[in-house]
Each structure stands twice: as structure tokens, then as C-alpha cells.
PDB file of C-alpha atoms in Angstrom:
ATOM      1  CA  MET A 766       0.000   0.000   0.000  1.00 62.00           C
ATOM      2  CA  VAL A 767       2.803   2.401   0.918  1.00 66.00           C
ATOM      3  CA  LEU A 768       4.565   1.668  -2.392  1.00 72.00           C
ATOM      4  CA  THR A 769       1.340   2.408  -4.271  1.00 71.00           C
ATOM      5  CA  MET A 770       0.969   5.712  -2.447  1.00 71.00           C
ATOM      6  CA  LEU A 771       4.587   6.617  -3.199  1.00 74.00           C
ATOM      7  CA  LYS A 772       4.004   5.970  -6.907  1.00 74.00           C
ATOM      8  CA  HIS A 773       0.813   8.045  -6.792  1.00 70.00           C
ATOM      9  CA  GLU A 774       2.592  10.929  -5.061  1.00 72.00           C
ATOM     10  CA  LEU A 775       5.489  10.940  -7.527  1.00 73.00           C
ATOM     11  CA  LYS A 776       3.038  10.864 -10.430  1.00 74.00           C
ATOM     12  CA  ASN A 777       1.068  13.682  -8.858  1.00 71.00           C
ATOM     13  CA  ILE A 778       4.212  15.822  -8.509  1.00 71.00           C
ATOM     14  CA  LEU A 779       5.653  15.080 -11.956  1.00 72.00           C
ATOM     15  CA  ARG A 780       2.455  15.716 -13.900  1.00 73.00           C
ATOM     16  CA  GLU A 781       2.562  19.483 -13.236  1.00 69.00           C
ATOM     17  CA  LYS A 782       5.339  21.715 -14.559  1.00 73.00           C
ATOM     18  CA  MET A 783       5.076  24.003 -11.516  1.00 69.00           C
ATOM     19  CA  THR A 784       5.649  21.222  -8.982  1.00 72.00           C
ATOM     20  CA  VAL A 785       8.490  19.784 -11.081  1.00 73.00           C
ATOM     21  CA  LEU A 786      10.132  23.227 -11.073  1.00 73.00           C
ATOM     22  CA  MET A 787       9.743  23.433  -7.286  1.00 73.00           C
ATOM     23  CA  LEU A 788      11.280  19.960  -7.009  1.00 73.00           C
ATOM     24  CA  LEU A 789      14.354  20.925  -9.046  1.00 78.00           C
ATOM     25  CA  TYR A 790      14.710  24.579  -8.033  1.00 74.00           C
ATOM     26  CA  PRO A 791      16.714  24.059  -4.803  1.00 75.00           C
ATOM     27  CA  LEU A 792      19.085  21.661  -6.576  1.00 76.00           C
ATOM     28  CA  ILE A 793      19.654  24.170  -9.367  1.00 81.00           C
ATOM     29  CA  LEU A 794      20.221  26.872  -6.755  1.00 77.00           C
ATOM     30  CA  GLY A 795      22.834  24.668  -5.079  1.00 76.00           C
ATOM     31  CA  VAL A 796      24.708  24.215  -8.355  1.00 80.00           C
ATOM     32  CA  VAL A 797      24.598  27.970  -9.009  1.00 80.00           C
ATOM     33  CA  GLY A 798      25.833  28.637  -5.468  1.00 76.00           C
ATOM     34  CA  ARG A 799      28.808  26.309  -5.946  1.00 77.00           C
ATOM     35  CA  VAL A 800      29.754  28.017  -9.208  1.00 81.00           C
ATOM     36  CA  LEU A 801      29.505  31.481  -7.629  1.00 77.00           C
ATOM     37  CA  ILE A 802      31.677  30.472  -4.670  1.00 75.00           C
ATOM     38  CA  ASN A 803      34.270  28.415  -6.567  1.00 75.00           C
ATOM     39  CA  ARG A 804      34.771  31.112  -9.184  1.00 74.00           C
ATOM     40  CA  GLU A 805      34.975  33.739  -6.418  1.00 68.00           C
ATOM     41  CA  ILE A 806      32.129  35.699  -7.975  1.00 73.00           C
ATOM     42  CA  VAL A 807      30.848  36.155  -4.430  1.00 68.00           C
ATOM     43  CA  SER A 808      33.080  36.716  -1.416  1.00 64.00           C
ATOM     44  CA  GLY A 809      32.894  37.895   2.179  1.00 63.00           C
ATOM     45  CA  GLN A 810      29.296  38.298   3.323  1.00 63.00           C
ATOM     46  CA  GLY A 811      28.192  37.223  -0.156  1.00 68.00           C
ATOM     47  CA  ILE A 812      29.363  33.678   0.613  1.00 68.00           C
ATOM     48  CA  GLY A 813      27.353  33.718   3.828  1.00 66.00           C
ATOM     49  CA  LEU A 814      24.219  34.932   2.081  1.00 71.00           C
ATOM     50  CA  THR A 815      24.651  32.330  -0.647  1.00 73.00           C
ATOM     51  CA  ALA A 816      25.048  29.544   1.907  1.00 72.00           C
ATOM     52  CA  MET A 817      22.009  30.777   3.823  1.00 72.00           C
ATOM     53  CA  LEU A 818      19.795  31.060   0.749  1.00 76.00           C
ATOM     54  CA  VAL A 819      20.542  27.585  -0.597  1.00 75.00           C
ATOM     55  CA  THR A 820      19.858  26.189   2.885  1.00 76.00           C
ATOM     56  CA  LEU A 821      16.562  28.046   3.309  1.00 78.00           C
ATOM     57  CA  PHE A 822      15.000  27.491  -0.079  1.00 79.00           C
ATOM     58  CA  CYS A 823      14.876  23.696   0.115  1.00 80.00           C
ATOM     59  CA  GLY A 824      12.279  23.698   2.867  1.00 84.00           C
ATOM     60  CA  PHE A 825      10.185  26.459   1.351  1.00 84.00           C
ATOM     61  CA  ALA A 826      10.275  25.115  -2.220  1.00 84.00           C
ATOM     62  CA  TYR A 827       9.329  21.597  -1.175  1.00 86.00           C
ATOM     63  CA  GLY A 828       6.622  22.988   1.079  1.00 87.00           C
ATOM     64  CA  ALA A 829       5.130  24.849  -1.875  1.00 85.00           C
ATOM     65  CA  MET A 830       5.426  21.699  -3.994  1.00 85.00           C
ATOM     66  CA  SER A 831       3.648  19.648  -1.326  1.00 86.00           C
ATOM     67  CA  GLY A 832       1.015  22.336  -0.882  1.00 87.00           C
ATOM     68  CA  PHE A 833       0.114  22.368  -4.566  1.00 84.00           C
ATOM     69  CA  SER A 834       0.115  18.570  -4.662  1.00 83.00           C
ATOM     70  CA  LEU A 835      -2.424  18.598  -1.834  1.00 86.00           C
ATOM     71  CA  LEU A 836      -4.442  21.230  -3.701  1.00 85.00           C
ATOM     72  CA  ASP A 837      -4.494  18.908  -6.722  1.00 80.00           C
ATOM     73  CA  ASP A 838      -5.876  16.120  -4.542  1.00 79.00           C
ATOM     74  CA  ARG A 839      -8.580  18.419  -3.243  1.00 79.00           C
ATOM     75  CA  ASP A 840      -9.493  19.506  -6.776  1.00 76.00           C
ATOM     76  CA  ASP A 841      -9.648  15.867  -7.895  1.00 74.00           C
ATOM     77  CA  GLN A 842     -11.709  14.981  -4.791  1.00 76.00           C
ATOM     78  CA  VAL A 843      -9.114  12.422  -3.722  1.00 72.00           C
ATOM     79  CA  LEU A 844      -9.654  13.238  -0.043  1.00 72.00           C
ATOM     80  CA  GLU A 845     -13.390  12.543  -0.377  1.00 72.00           C
ATOM     81  CA  SER A 846     -12.619   9.193  -1.992  1.00 73.00           C
ATOM     82  CA  ILE A 847     -10.228   8.250   0.799  1.00 74.00           C
ATOM     83  CA  GLN A 848     -12.934   8.853   3.399  1.00 71.00           C
ATOM     84  CA  ILE A 849     -14.724   5.694   2.203  1.00 71.00           C
ATOM     85  CA  SER A 850     -11.491   3.662   2.065  1.00 70.00           C
ATOM     86  CA  PRO A 851      -9.648   1.848   4.879  1.00 73.00           C
ATOM     87  CA  ILE A 852      -7.016   4.613   4.892  1.00 77.00           C
ATOM     88  CA  SER A 853      -7.452   7.556   7.258  1.00 81.00           C
ATOM     89  CA  VAL A 854      -7.580  10.951   5.537  1.00 83.00           C
ATOM     90  CA  HIS A 855      -5.269  12.410   8.161  1.00 83.00           C
ATOM     91  CA  TRP A 856      -2.801   9.543   7.688  1.00 86.00           C
ATOM     92  CA  TYR A 857      -2.837  10.141   3.928  1.00 85.00           C
ATOM     93  CA  ILE A 858      -2.239  13.880   4.361  1.00 89.00           C
ATOM     94  CA  TRP A 859       0.652  13.321   6.745  1.00 91.00           C
ATOM     95  CA  PHE A 860       2.088  10.718   4.366  1.00 88.00           C
ATOM     96  CA  LYS A 861       2.153  13.323   1.592  1.00 88.00           C
ATOM     97  CA  ILE A 862       3.711  15.924   3.855  1.00 92.00           C
ATOM     98  CA  GLY A 863       6.208  13.432   5.285  1.00 91.00           C
ATOM     99  CA  PHE A 864       7.244  12.366   1.788  1.00 88.00           C
ATOM    100  CA  ALA A 865       7.929  15.980   0.825  1.00 89.00           C
ATOM    101  CA  TYR A 866       9.752  16.553   4.119  1.00 93.00           C
ATOM    102  CA  VAL A 867      12.119  13.637   3.472  1.00 91.00           C
ATOM    103  CA  LEU A 868      12.810  14.966  -0.037  1.00 88.00           C
ATOM    104  CA  ALA A 869      13.510  18.409   1.451  1.00 90.00           C
ATOM    105  CA  VAL A 870      15.983  16.955   3.962  1.00 92.00           C
ATOM    106  CA  ILE A 871      17.806  14.982   1.259  1.00 89.00           C
ATOM    107  CA  ALA A 872      17.929  18.015  -1.046  1.00 87.00           C
ATOM    108  CA  GLY A 873      19.077  20.217   1.851  1.00 88.00           C
ATOM    109  CA  VAL A 874      21.939  17.892   2.739  1.00 89.00           C
ATOM    110  CA  PHE A 875      22.977  17.778  -0.908  1.00 87.00           C
ATOM    111  CA  VAL A 876      22.975  21.534  -1.546  1.00 85.00           C
ATOM    112  CA  ILE A 877      24.743  22.386   1.725  1.00 85.00           C
ATOM    113  CA  TRP A 878      27.425  19.785   1.045  1.00 86.00           C
ATOM    114  CA  TYR A 879      27.691  20.561  -2.668  1.00 83.00           C
ATOM    115  CA  THR A 880      28.140  24.324  -2.327  1.00 81.00           C
ATOM    116  CA  GLY A 881      30.968  23.739   0.153  1.00 76.00           C
ATOM    117  CA  ALA A 882      30.380  27.098   1.830  1.00 75.00           C
ATOM    118  CA  LEU A 883      29.980  25.624   5.329  1.00 80.00           C
ATOM    119  CA  GLU A 884      32.774  23.685   7.000  1.00 81.00           C
ATOM    120  CA  LEU A 885      30.503  21.347   8.952  1.00 85.00           C
ATOM    121  CA  GLY A 886      30.416  17.639   9.659  1.00 89.00           C
ATOM    122  CA  PHE A 887      27.669  15.470   8.233  1.00 91.00           C
ATOM    123  CA  GLY A 888      25.738  15.455  11.514  1.00 93.00           C
ATOM    124  CA  ASP A 889      25.519  19.263  11.671  1.00 93.00           C
ATOM    125  CA  ILE A 890      24.629  19.468   7.983  1.00 91.00           C
ATOM    126  CA  LEU A 891      21.808  16.998   8.598  1.00 93.00           C
ATOM    127  CA  LEU A 892      20.592  19.081  11.565  1.00 94.00           C
ATOM    128  CA  LEU A 893      20.466  22.213   9.395  1.00 92.00           C
ATOM    129  CA  ALA A 894      18.756  20.426   6.508  1.00 92.00           C
ATOM    130  CA  ALA A 895      16.139  18.853   8.788  1.00 94.00           C
ATOM    131  CA  LEU A 896      15.465  22.218  10.470  1.00 94.00           C
ATOM    132  CA  SER A 897      15.114  24.015   7.140  1.00 92.00           C
ATOM    133  CA  ALA A 898      12.819  21.222   5.911  1.00 93.00           C
ATOM    134  CA  LEU A 899      10.338  21.971   8.718  1.00 94.00           C
ATOM    135  CA  GLN A 900       9.205  24.819   6.483  1.00 92.00           C
ATOM    136  CA  THR A 901       7.713  22.079   4.284  1.00 92.00           C
ATOM    137  CA  PRO A 902       4.690  21.197   6.467  1.00 94.00           C
ATOM    138  CA  ILE A 903       4.278  24.825   7.551  1.00 94.00           C
ATOM    139  CA  ALA A 904       4.082  26.065   3.947  1.00 92.00           C
ATOM    140  CA  ALA A 905       1.949  23.139   2.735  1.00 91.00           C
ATOM    141  CA  PHE A 906      -0.657  23.492   5.493  1.00 93.00           C
ATOM    142  CA  PHE A 907      -0.629  27.296   5.303  1.00 92.00           C
ATOM    143  CA  ILE A 908      -1.312  27.243   1.558  1.00 90.00           C
ATOM    144  CA  ASN A 909      -4.166  24.756   1.941  1.00 90.00           C
ATOM    145  CA  ALA A 910      -5.626  26.519   4.971  1.00 88.00           C
ATOM    146  CA  PHE A 911      -6.435  29.621   2.930  1.00 87.00           C
ATOM    147  CA  ALA A 912      -6.587  28.427  -0.693  1.00 83.00           C
ATOM    148  CA  LYS A 913      -9.417  26.634  -2.458  1.00 81.00           C
ATOM    149  CA  ASN A 914      -7.779  26.502  -5.888  1.00 78.00           C
ATOM    150  CA  LYS A 915      -4.383  26.985  -7.520  1.00 77.00           C
ATOM    151  CA  VAL A 916      -4.862  30.716  -8.083  1.00 79.00           C
ATOM    152  CA  GLU A 917      -5.538  31.268  -4.396  1.00 83.00           C
ATOM    153  CA  GLY A 918      -2.740  28.806  -3.639  1.00 81.00           C
ATOM    154  CA  PHE A 919      -0.278  30.925  -5.585  1.00 80.00           C
ATOM    155  CA  VAL A 920      -1.343  34.018  -3.610  1.00 83.00           C
ATOM    156  CA  SER A 921      -0.954  32.118  -0.322  1.00 82.00           C
ATOM    157  CA  MET A 922       2.471  30.894  -1.429  1.00 82.00           C
ATOM    158  CA  LYS A 923       3.574  34.465  -2.156  1.00 79.00           C
ATOM    159  CA  GLY A 924       2.335  35.510   1.277  1.00 80.00           C
ATOM    160  CA  MET A 925       4.314  32.717   2.894  1.00 80.00           C
ATOM    161  CA  GLY A 926       7.306  33.547   0.717  1.00 78.00           C
ATOM    162  CA  PHE A 927       7.345  37.095   2.097  1.00 81.00           C
ATOM    163  CA  THR A 928       8.595  35.668   5.407  1.00 83.00           C
ATOM    164  CA  MET A 929      11.836  34.731   3.619  1.00 83.00           C
ATOM    165  CA  VAL A 930      12.753  38.423   3.707  1.00 86.00           C
ATOM    166  CA  PHE A 931      13.044  38.297   7.503  1.00 90.00           C
ATOM    167  CA  PRO A 932      16.009  35.883   7.808  1.00 88.00           C
ATOM    168  CA  ILE A 933      17.808  37.737   5.026  1.00 84.00           C
ATOM    169  CA  ALA A 934      17.354  41.038   6.884  1.00 88.00           C
ATOM    170  CA  GLY A 935      18.263  39.419  10.200  1.00 87.00           C
ATOM    171  CA  PHE A 936      21.521  38.197   8.695  1.00 85.00           C
ATOM    172  CA  PHE A 937      22.907  41.746   8.962  1.00 87.00           C
ATOM    173  CA  PHE A 938      22.278  42.048  12.711  1.00 89.00           C
ATOM    174  CA  LEU A 939      24.136  40.284  15.492  1.00 89.00           C
ATOM    175  CA  ASP A 940      22.647  42.220  18.444  1.00 90.00           C
ATOM    176  CA  TRP A 941      19.136  42.311  19.940  1.00 91.00           C
ATOM    177  CA  VAL A 942      17.703  43.577  16.630  1.00 93.00           C
ATOM    178  CA  GLU A 943      17.828  40.030  15.258  1.00 92.00           C
ATOM    179  CA  TRP A 944      14.843  39.118  17.479  1.00 94.00           C
ATOM    180  CA  CYS A 945      12.673  41.491  15.440  1.00 92.00           C
ATOM    181  CA  PHE A 946      12.938  38.929  12.633  1.00 92.00           C
ATOM    182  CA  ALA A 947      12.636  35.784  14.759  1.00 92.00           C
ATOM    183  CA  ILE A 948       8.945  35.366  13.900  1.00 93.00           C
ATOM    184  CA  ALA A 949       9.929  33.850  10.539  1.00 91.00           C
ATOM    185  CA  PRO A 950      10.249  30.038  10.541  1.00 92.00           C
ATOM    186  CA  ALA A 951      13.541  30.226   8.649  1.00 90.00           C
ATOM    187  CA  HIS A 952      15.170  32.741  11.026  1.00 92.00           C
ATOM    188  CA  TRP A 953      16.631  30.054  13.250  1.00 93.00           C
ATOM    189  CA  VAL A 954      18.321  27.994  10.575  1.00 92.00           C
ATOM    190  CA  ALA A 955      19.639  31.205   8.989  1.00 90.00           C
ATOM    191  CA  LYS A 956      21.244  32.219  12.271  1.00 92.00           C
ATOM    192  CA  ALA A 957      22.700  28.743  12.779  1.00 93.00           C
ATOM    193  CA  VAL A 958      24.266  29.026   9.321  1.00 90.00           C
ATOM    194  CA  GLN A 959      25.612  32.467  10.186  1.00 89.00           C
ATOM    195  CA  TYR A 960      27.112  31.168  13.436  1.00 92.00           C
ATOM    196  CA  SER A 961      28.920  28.389  11.588  1.00 90.00           C
ATOM    197  CA  LEU A 962      30.377  30.962   9.191  1.00 86.00           C
ATOM    198  CA  LEU A 963      31.474  33.304  11.980  1.00 88.00           C
ATOM    199  CA  GLN A 964      32.680  30.618  14.385  1.00 89.00           C
ATOM    200  CA  PRO A 965      36.425  31.272  13.800  1.00 88.00           C
ATOM    201  CA  ALA A 966      35.918  34.967  14.621  1.00 89.00           C
ATOM    202  CA  ILE A 967      33.638  34.096  17.569  1.00 91.00           C
ATOM    203  CA  ASP A 968      36.209  31.656  18.980  1.00 89.00           C
ATOM    204  CA  ALA A 969      38.893  34.331  18.612  1.00 90.00           C
ATOM    205  CA  GLY A 970      36.742  36.833  20.523  1.00 88.00           C
ATOM    206  CA  LEU A 971      36.464  39.188  17.555  1.00 90.00           C
ATOM    207  CA  THR A 972      32.671  39.065  17.367  1.00 91.00           C
ATOM    208  CA  ALA A 973      29.737  37.549  19.225  1.00 91.00           C
ATOM    209  CA  MET A 974      26.222  36.294  18.632  1.00 93.00           C
ATOM    210  CA  ASN A 975      23.276  36.029  20.999  1.00 93.00           C
ATOM    211  CA  LEU A 976      23.137  32.219  20.953  1.00 94.00           C
ATOM    212  CA  SER A 977      25.364  29.299  20.018  1.00 94.00           C
ATOM    213  CA  PHE A 978      24.940  27.091  16.939  1.00 94.00           C
ATOM    214  CA  TYR A 979      23.106  24.348  18.824  1.00 95.00           C
ATOM    215  CA  GLN A 980      20.956  26.808  20.776  1.00 96.00           C
ATOM    216  CA  TYR A 981      19.699  28.299  17.511  1.00 96.00           C
ATOM    217  CA  VAL A 982      19.049  24.785  16.195  1.00 96.00           C
ATOM    218  CA  VAL A 983      17.214  23.508  19.301  1.00 96.00           C
ATOM    219  CA  LEU A 984      15.054  26.627  19.679  1.00 96.00           C
ATOM    220  CA  GLY A 985      14.423  26.538  15.945  1.00 95.00           C
ATOM    221  CA  TYR A 986      13.092  22.990  16.137  1.00 96.00           C
ATOM    222  CA  GLY A 987      10.819  23.885  19.038  1.00 96.00           C
ATOM    223  CA  TYR A 988       9.468  27.034  17.385  1.00 96.00           C
ATOM    224  CA  ASN A 989       8.968  25.430  13.983  1.00 96.00           C
ATOM    225  CA  LEU A 990       7.182  22.411  15.450  1.00 97.00           C
ATOM    226  CA  LEU A 991       4.768  24.799  17.180  1.00 97.00           C
ATOM    227  CA  LEU A 992       4.178  26.497  13.813  1.00 95.00           C
ATOM    228  CA  VAL A 993       3.589  23.087  12.178  1.00 96.00           C
ATOM    229  CA  ALA A 994       0.938  22.304  14.813  1.00 95.00           C
ATOM    230  CA  GLY A 995      -0.671  25.724  14.367  1.00 95.00           C
ATOM    231  CA  ALA A 996      -0.696  25.500  10.565  1.00 94.00           C
ATOM    232  CA  TYR A 997      -2.181  21.996  10.712  1.00 94.00           C
ATOM    233  CA  PHE A 998      -4.905  23.204  13.097  1.00 94.00           C
ATOM    234  CA  LEU A 999      -5.823  26.030  10.691  1.00 92.00           C
ATOM    235  CA  PHE A1000      -5.818  23.601   7.775  1.00 92.00           C
ATOM    236  CA  LYS A1001      -8.176  21.180   9.547  1.00 89.00           C
ATOM    237  CA  LYS A1002     -10.447  23.967  10.783  1.00 88.00           C
ATOM    238  CA  ASN A1003     -10.788  25.736   7.438  1.00 85.00           C
ATOM    239  CA  ASN A1004     -11.317  22.458   5.549  1.00 80.00           C
ATOM    240  CA  GLN A1005     -13.573  20.851   8.160  1.00 75.00           C
ATOM    241  CA  LEU A1006     -11.441  17.721   8.502  1.00 71.00           C
TER     242      LEU A1006
END
């Protein structure tokens, strides 16, 4: 049954050009980031911003992909059909989201490793990728909480995408001002990336950040999981599930 659902989900994603683009976009961004860094087209803070962007976009892009895939199922009345099957609707929804989350983690690990901008071990890269990928359920549920069709879904996606401005702006602040941008789901992974980039200077006492790498990661997981729960509640409430 799980294999059948995996095949259905892949078919559902690959049949639409928009979801295929969202699937490939982070990988393309990772390749571009590697070229920019290796050819020294970007340097200094540009390397940090590049590393942050390729880390952040995996979770958001796969969340948008998953959100539109769920919209397709709603348009095709797949959820109504599942209600008369042995499979729980909620289990099916979480399967779709979980599938996209796993893809986001794998893509995140690849782009962080491939760009080579962060000197981190595999364990820390996996932590960053998994944290960034938590944007996947947040974006997917947010889109489907307020959208009834793809046009409305695109508007909801743009609204969610606006939050990506916050971690970019927060990147330029190391003092208390950074907390003004902490409402964004991606803020925490962005700051963890920034800490890893500045760690040599931090260890030498030349600069400082409010939290350590693992503190940003742990608080980020806690905050993002709360947002996942909140987005899922809105999705269920607005769709009467």
C-alpha cells in the first residue's frame, strides 16, 4: 500500500510543470551557489548569504510543492474518496507531507554539502537540513488553509514567501535587533548558518552572537514544530477535517 501511495505521489508531482520546477529549483540553486563560490564571484558576506539562501529554499520550495500537490488532490476529490477507504484521511495527508519533508531533507543535505560554503560535519549538515525542511509542512498546510484553488494557492504561497525576507534582513544584525525577525520560521536555521560561518571569529573573541549554533538549532526545532501544529490546526479547521 505504501509503495502504491509513493508511486501516486510521484506521479502527482511530476504531472505538473510548476511542482516539477519546485522539485528541481533548490538543486539548481545549489549548483549555481557552488559556481559562484568556486569562481569567487561572491566573497565575504556574499558567501554567507549564498550559503544561507541555498539552505533556506529547500524547505520552502518543497513545502510549496507539497502544498500544490495537496491542492491537486482536493481539486480531484481524492480526499473525499479516501474517506470511504480503509485509509485515514489524516494519515494520507501526513504521508504526503512526510514524503515531501524527506525529499527536502535529502535536497538540503545535498545543496549544503555541494556548495561547500559551510565547513561542517555530516551530523551538523543533517541538523540544518532537517530544520530548514520543517518549512515544508508549515508552507503546505498554510497554503491549503487559505486556498481553495491553484490561483488562491499561488497568492498564499507568495504571502508565505514574504517571510523569507526576515532571515535575510536578520543576517545583517548580530545584536538584539535580530529578534525582530525571529517570527519567521527560517530565522533560526539562517542564524545557525551564520554562526557556523562566523565561528572562527567568535572563537577568537572578535565578534559575538546572541546564541550558540546548537541553541539556535534547538530553539528553531521547538518554534517550527509549534508552527507546524498551528498551521495543521488552521488547515483542519478551514477544511472541516
